[in-house]
């Protein structure tokens, strides 16, 4: 396979997969006969690694996104690239806030404000559950930012 990873320092948060790991992922995702002929890592992402992979017998390349190993992630980050199922919006919001608070605790920072927001979300869950159409909101409750 023609493989072009991004060069990084060994202590960098992000680390490229090996060519062999990309081959294994492709076989798992597309079946045992899937054969990647090239993989190019696409630039310097902040969290996940992204590759453009060309498979034999496929006209168009596929995009492979890879999250860091769980041990390198905070709890609140472990679901960034998948969509965990929650019965209600309030469950999702409260779970996210609780994970962020646990991450803060884990690095020795004060999580009191985040826990207050989680308590308000739990108390007002009916209001949160009025959401009928998702919208992307960006913000950061990470107190060091």
PDB file of C-alpha atoms in Angstrom:
ATOM      1  CA  UNK A   1       0.000   0.000   0.000  1.00  0.00           C
ATOM      2  CA  UNK A   2       1.172   3.516  -0.801  1.00  0.00           C
ATOM      3  CA  UNK A   3       1.030   5.162   2.652  1.00  0.00           C
ATOM      4  CA  UNK A   4       1.568   8.846   3.508  1.00  0.00           C
ATOM      5  CA  UNK A   5       1.147   9.640   7.224  1.00  0.00           C
ATOM      6  CA  UNK A   6       1.751  13.048   8.787  1.00  0.00           C
ATOM      7  CA  UNK A   7       5.115  13.235  10.538  1.00  0.00           C
ATOM      8  CA  UNK A   8       4.733  14.010  14.270  1.00  0.00           C
ATOM      9  CA  UNK A   9       6.877  14.095  17.355  1.00  0.00           C
ATOM     10  CA  UNK A  10       6.640  10.920  19.434  1.00  0.00           C
ATOM     11  CA  UNK A  11       5.122  12.883  22.340  1.00  0.00           C
ATOM     12  CA  UNK A  12       2.379  14.505  20.203  1.00  0.00           C
ATOM     13  CA  UNK A  13      -1.219  13.847  21.271  1.00  0.00           C
ATOM     14  CA  UNK A  14      -2.167  12.592  17.835  1.00  0.00           C
ATOM     15  CA  UNK A  15      -0.330   9.618  16.429  1.00  0.00           C
ATOM     16  CA  UNK A  16      -0.817   8.180  12.967  1.00  0.00           C
ATOM     17  CA  UNK A  17      -1.980   4.645  12.416  1.00  0.00           C
ATOM     18  CA  UNK A  18       0.438   2.296  10.732  1.00  0.00           C
ATOM     19  CA  UNK A  19      -0.193   0.993   7.218  1.00  0.00           C
ATOM     20  CA  UNK A  20      -1.009  -2.401   8.738  1.00  0.00           C
ATOM     21  CA  UNK A  21      -3.585  -0.867  11.090  1.00  0.00           C
ATOM     22  CA  UNK A  22      -5.291   0.907   8.174  1.00  0.00           C
ATOM     23  CA  UNK A  23      -5.431  -2.386   6.283  1.00  0.00           C
ATOM     24  CA  UNK A  24      -7.007  -4.085   9.321  1.00  0.00           C
ATOM     25  CA  UNK A  25      -9.610  -1.322   9.729  1.00  0.00           C
ATOM     26  CA  UNK A  26     -10.528  -1.539   6.039  1.00  0.00           C
ATOM     27  CA  UNK A  27     -10.929  -5.323   6.176  1.00  0.00           C
ATOM     28  CA  UNK A  28     -13.095  -5.009   9.286  1.00  0.00           C
ATOM     29  CA  UNK A  29     -15.268  -2.253   7.794  1.00  0.00           C
ATOM     30  CA  UNK A  30     -15.534  -3.477   4.204  1.00  0.00           C
ATOM     31  CA  UNK A  31     -14.966  -7.224   4.477  1.00  0.00           C
ATOM     32  CA  UNK A  32     -11.951  -9.507   4.448  1.00  0.00           C
ATOM     33  CA  UNK A  33     -11.295  -8.975   0.740  1.00  0.00           C
ATOM     34  CA  UNK A  34     -11.018  -5.174   1.015  1.00  0.00           C
ATOM     35  CA  UNK A  35      -7.595  -4.086  -0.185  1.00  0.00           C
ATOM     36  CA  UNK A  36      -6.413  -0.536   0.396  1.00  0.00           C
ATOM     37  CA  UNK A  37      -3.996   0.544  -2.323  1.00  0.00           C
ATOM     38  CA  UNK A  38      -3.239   3.972  -0.869  1.00  0.00           C
ATOM     39  CA  UNK A  39      -3.842   5.951   2.312  1.00  0.00           C
ATOM     40  CA  UNK A  40      -3.035   9.643   2.704  1.00  0.00           C
ATOM     41  CA  UNK A  41      -3.414  11.344   6.064  1.00  0.00           C
ATOM     42  CA  UNK A  42      -5.235  14.630   5.537  1.00  0.00           C
ATOM     43  CA  UNK A  43      -3.549  17.400   7.441  1.00  0.00           C
ATOM     44  CA  UNK A  44      -3.241  18.317  11.045  1.00  0.00           C
ATOM     45  CA  UNK A  45      -6.539  17.772  12.783  1.00  0.00           C
ATOM     46  CA  UNK A  46      -6.843  18.702  16.448  1.00  0.00           C
ATOM     47  CA  UNK A  47      -8.517  15.535  17.731  1.00  0.00           C
ATOM     48  CA  UNK A  48      -8.938  12.719  15.250  1.00  0.00           C
ATOM     49  CA  UNK A  49      -6.780  11.499  12.397  1.00  0.00           C
ATOM     50  CA  UNK A  50      -8.352  11.564   8.940  1.00  0.00           C
ATOM     51  CA  UNK A  51      -7.190   9.487   5.975  1.00  0.00           C
ATOM     52  CA  UNK A  52      -8.253   9.365   2.324  1.00  0.00           C
ATOM     53  CA  UNK A  53      -8.112   5.667   1.486  1.00  0.00           C
ATOM     54  CA  UNK A  54      -8.315   4.257  -2.019  1.00  0.00           C
ATOM     55  CA  UNK A  55      -9.534   0.670  -2.140  1.00  0.00           C
ATOM     56  CA  UNK A  56      -8.882  -1.749  -4.989  1.00  0.00           C
ATOM     57  CA  UNK A  57     -11.954  -2.279  -7.166  1.00  0.00           C
ATOM     58  CA  UNK A  58     -13.640   0.890  -5.882  1.00  0.00           C
ATOM     59  CA  UNK A  59     -13.910   3.982  -8.091  1.00  0.00           C
ATOM     60  CA  UNK A  60     -13.977   6.584  -5.312  1.00  0.00           C
ATOM     61  CA  UNK A  61     -11.816   6.848  -2.198  1.00  0.00           C
ATOM     62  CA  UNK A  62     -13.296   6.606   1.284  1.00  0.00           C
ATOM     63  CA  UNK A  63     -12.594   8.794   4.295  1.00  0.00           C
ATOM     64  CA  UNK A  64     -11.382   7.081   7.453  1.00  0.00           C
ATOM     65  CA  UNK A  65     -11.629   9.037  10.720  1.00  0.00           C
ATOM     66  CA  UNK A  66      -9.856   7.593  13.736  1.00  0.00           C
ATOM     67  CA  UNK A  67     -10.231   8.770  17.329  1.00  0.00           C
ATOM     68  CA  UNK A  68      -7.308   8.579  19.745  1.00  0.00           C
ATOM     69  CA  UNK A  69      -7.149   5.485  21.969  1.00  0.00           C
ATOM     70  CA  UNK A  70      -9.477   5.671  24.986  1.00  0.00           C
ATOM     71  CA  UNK A  71      -6.564   6.069  27.363  1.00  0.00           C
ATOM     72  CA  UNK A  72      -5.610   9.357  25.659  1.00  0.00           C
ATOM     73  CA  UNK A  73      -9.132  10.785  25.800  1.00  0.00           C
ATOM     74  CA  UNK A  74     -11.191  12.426  28.496  1.00  0.00           C
ATOM     75  CA  UNK A  75     -14.487  10.679  29.287  1.00  0.00           C
ATOM     76  CA  UNK A  76     -16.399  13.515  27.677  1.00  0.00           C
ATOM     77  CA  UNK A  77     -14.484  12.981  24.422  1.00  0.00           C
ATOM     78  CA  UNK A  78     -15.081   9.264  24.024  1.00  0.00           C
ATOM     79  CA  UNK A  79     -18.357   9.786  22.178  1.00  0.00           C
ATOM     80  CA  UNK A  80     -17.305  12.656  19.921  1.00  0.00           C
ATOM     81  CA  UNK A  81     -17.093  10.459  16.858  1.00  0.00           C
ATOM     82  CA  UNK A  82     -20.087   8.252  17.504  1.00  0.00           C
ATOM     83  CA  UNK A  83     -23.643   8.942  18.450  1.00  0.00           C
ATOM     84  CA  UNK A  84     -24.529   7.281  21.736  1.00  0.00           C
ATOM     85  CA  UNK A  85     -28.232   6.616  22.085  1.00  0.00           C
ATOM     86  CA  UNK A  86     -30.221   8.477  24.677  1.00  0.00           C
ATOM     87  CA  UNK A  87     -33.972   8.288  25.146  1.00  0.00           C
ATOM     88  CA  UNK A  88     -34.254  12.077  25.599  1.00  0.00           C
ATOM     89  CA  UNK A  89     -32.292  15.244  24.920  1.00  0.00           C
ATOM     90  CA  UNK A  90     -32.059  15.911  28.632  1.00  0.00           C
ATOM     91  CA  UNK A  91     -30.393  12.529  29.217  1.00  0.00           C
ATOM     92  CA  UNK A  92     -27.770  13.384  26.587  1.00  0.00           C
ATOM     93  CA  UNK A  93     -27.129  16.865  28.002  1.00  0.00           C
ATOM     94  CA  UNK A  94     -26.931  15.698  31.612  1.00  0.00           C
ATOM     95  CA  UNK A  95     -24.645  12.761  30.727  1.00  0.00           C
ATOM     96  CA  UNK A  96     -22.321  15.076  28.809  1.00  0.00           C
ATOM     97  CA  UNK A  97     -22.135  17.553  31.681  1.00  0.00           C
ATOM     98  CA  UNK A  98     -21.484  14.776  34.201  1.00  0.00           C
ATOM     99  CA  UNK A  99     -18.649  13.418  32.031  1.00  0.00           C
ATOM    100  CA  UNK A 100     -17.111  16.884  31.754  1.00  0.00           C
ATOM    101  CA  UNK A 101     -17.315  17.290  35.540  1.00  0.00           C
ATOM    102  CA  UNK A 102     -15.614  13.919  36.012  1.00  0.00           C
ATOM    103  CA  UNK A 103     -12.860  14.981  33.589  1.00  0.00           C
ATOM    104  CA  UNK A 104     -12.315  18.163  35.594  1.00  0.00           C
ATOM    105  CA  UNK A 105     -12.135  16.160  38.817  1.00  0.00           C
ATOM    106  CA  UNK A 106      -9.698  13.770  37.166  1.00  0.00           C
ATOM    107  CA  UNK A 107      -7.185  16.524  36.440  1.00  0.00           C
ATOM    108  CA  UNK A 108      -7.633  18.218  39.795  1.00  0.00           C
ATOM    109  CA  UNK A 109      -9.751  21.176  38.672  1.00  0.00           C
ATOM    110  CA  UNK A 110     -12.889  22.527  40.323  1.00  0.00           C
ATOM    111  CA  UNK A 111     -15.997  21.032  38.729  1.00  0.00           C
ATOM    112  CA  UNK A 112     -18.527  22.802  40.971  1.00  0.00           C
ATOM    113  CA  UNK A 113     -19.830  25.148  38.252  1.00  0.00           C
ATOM    114  CA  UNK A 114     -20.338  22.307  35.784  1.00  0.00           C
ATOM    115  CA  UNK A 115     -22.119  20.252  38.435  1.00  0.00           C
ATOM    116  CA  UNK A 116     -24.430  23.231  39.086  1.00  0.00           C
ATOM    117  CA  UNK A 117     -25.267  23.400  35.371  1.00  0.00           C
ATOM    118  CA  UNK A 118     -25.925  19.629  35.351  1.00  0.00           C
ATOM    119  CA  UNK A 119     -28.241  20.016  38.362  1.00  0.00           C
ATOM    120  CA  UNK A 120     -30.162  22.815  36.606  1.00  0.00           C
ATOM    121  CA  UNK A 121     -30.416  20.649  33.477  1.00  0.00           C
ATOM    122  CA  UNK A 122     -31.781  17.762  35.555  1.00  0.00           C
ATOM    123  CA  UNK A 123     -34.263  20.043  37.324  1.00  0.00           C
ATOM    124  CA  UNK A 124     -35.407  21.598  34.040  1.00  0.00           C
ATOM    125  CA  UNK A 125     -35.259  18.422  31.949  1.00  0.00           C
ATOM    126  CA  UNK A 126     -38.783  18.946  30.637  1.00  0.00           C
ATOM    127  CA  UNK A 127     -37.692  22.207  29.010  1.00  0.00           C
ATOM    128  CA  UNK A 128     -34.672  20.540  27.401  1.00  0.00           C
ATOM    129  CA  UNK A 129     -36.902  17.738  26.142  1.00  0.00           C
ATOM    130  CA  UNK A 130     -38.989  20.267  24.201  1.00  0.00           C
ATOM    131  CA  UNK A 131     -36.221  20.226  21.590  1.00  0.00           C
ATOM    132  CA  UNK A 132     -37.688  18.652  18.464  1.00  0.00           C
ATOM    133  CA  UNK A 133     -34.944  19.349  15.945  1.00  0.00           C
ATOM    134  CA  UNK A 134     -31.221  19.182  16.694  1.00  0.00           C
ATOM    135  CA  UNK A 135     -29.009  22.230  16.197  1.00  0.00           C
ATOM    136  CA  UNK A 136     -25.261  22.411  16.576  1.00  0.00           C
ATOM    137  CA  UNK A 137     -24.267  24.676  19.421  1.00  0.00           C
ATOM    138  CA  UNK A 138     -20.642  25.266  20.169  1.00  0.00           C
ATOM    139  CA  UNK A 139     -19.255  26.280  23.486  1.00  0.00           C
ATOM    140  CA  UNK A 140     -16.806  25.170  26.035  1.00  0.00           C
ATOM    141  CA  UNK A 141     -17.388  24.629  29.740  1.00  0.00           C
ATOM    142  CA  UNK A 142     -13.771  23.626  30.225  1.00  0.00           C
ATOM    143  CA  UNK A 143     -12.798  26.166  32.847  1.00  0.00           C
ATOM    144  CA  UNK A 144      -9.169  26.493  31.734  1.00  0.00           C
ATOM    145  CA  UNK A 145     -10.272  27.972  28.424  1.00  0.00           C
TER     146      UNK A 145
END
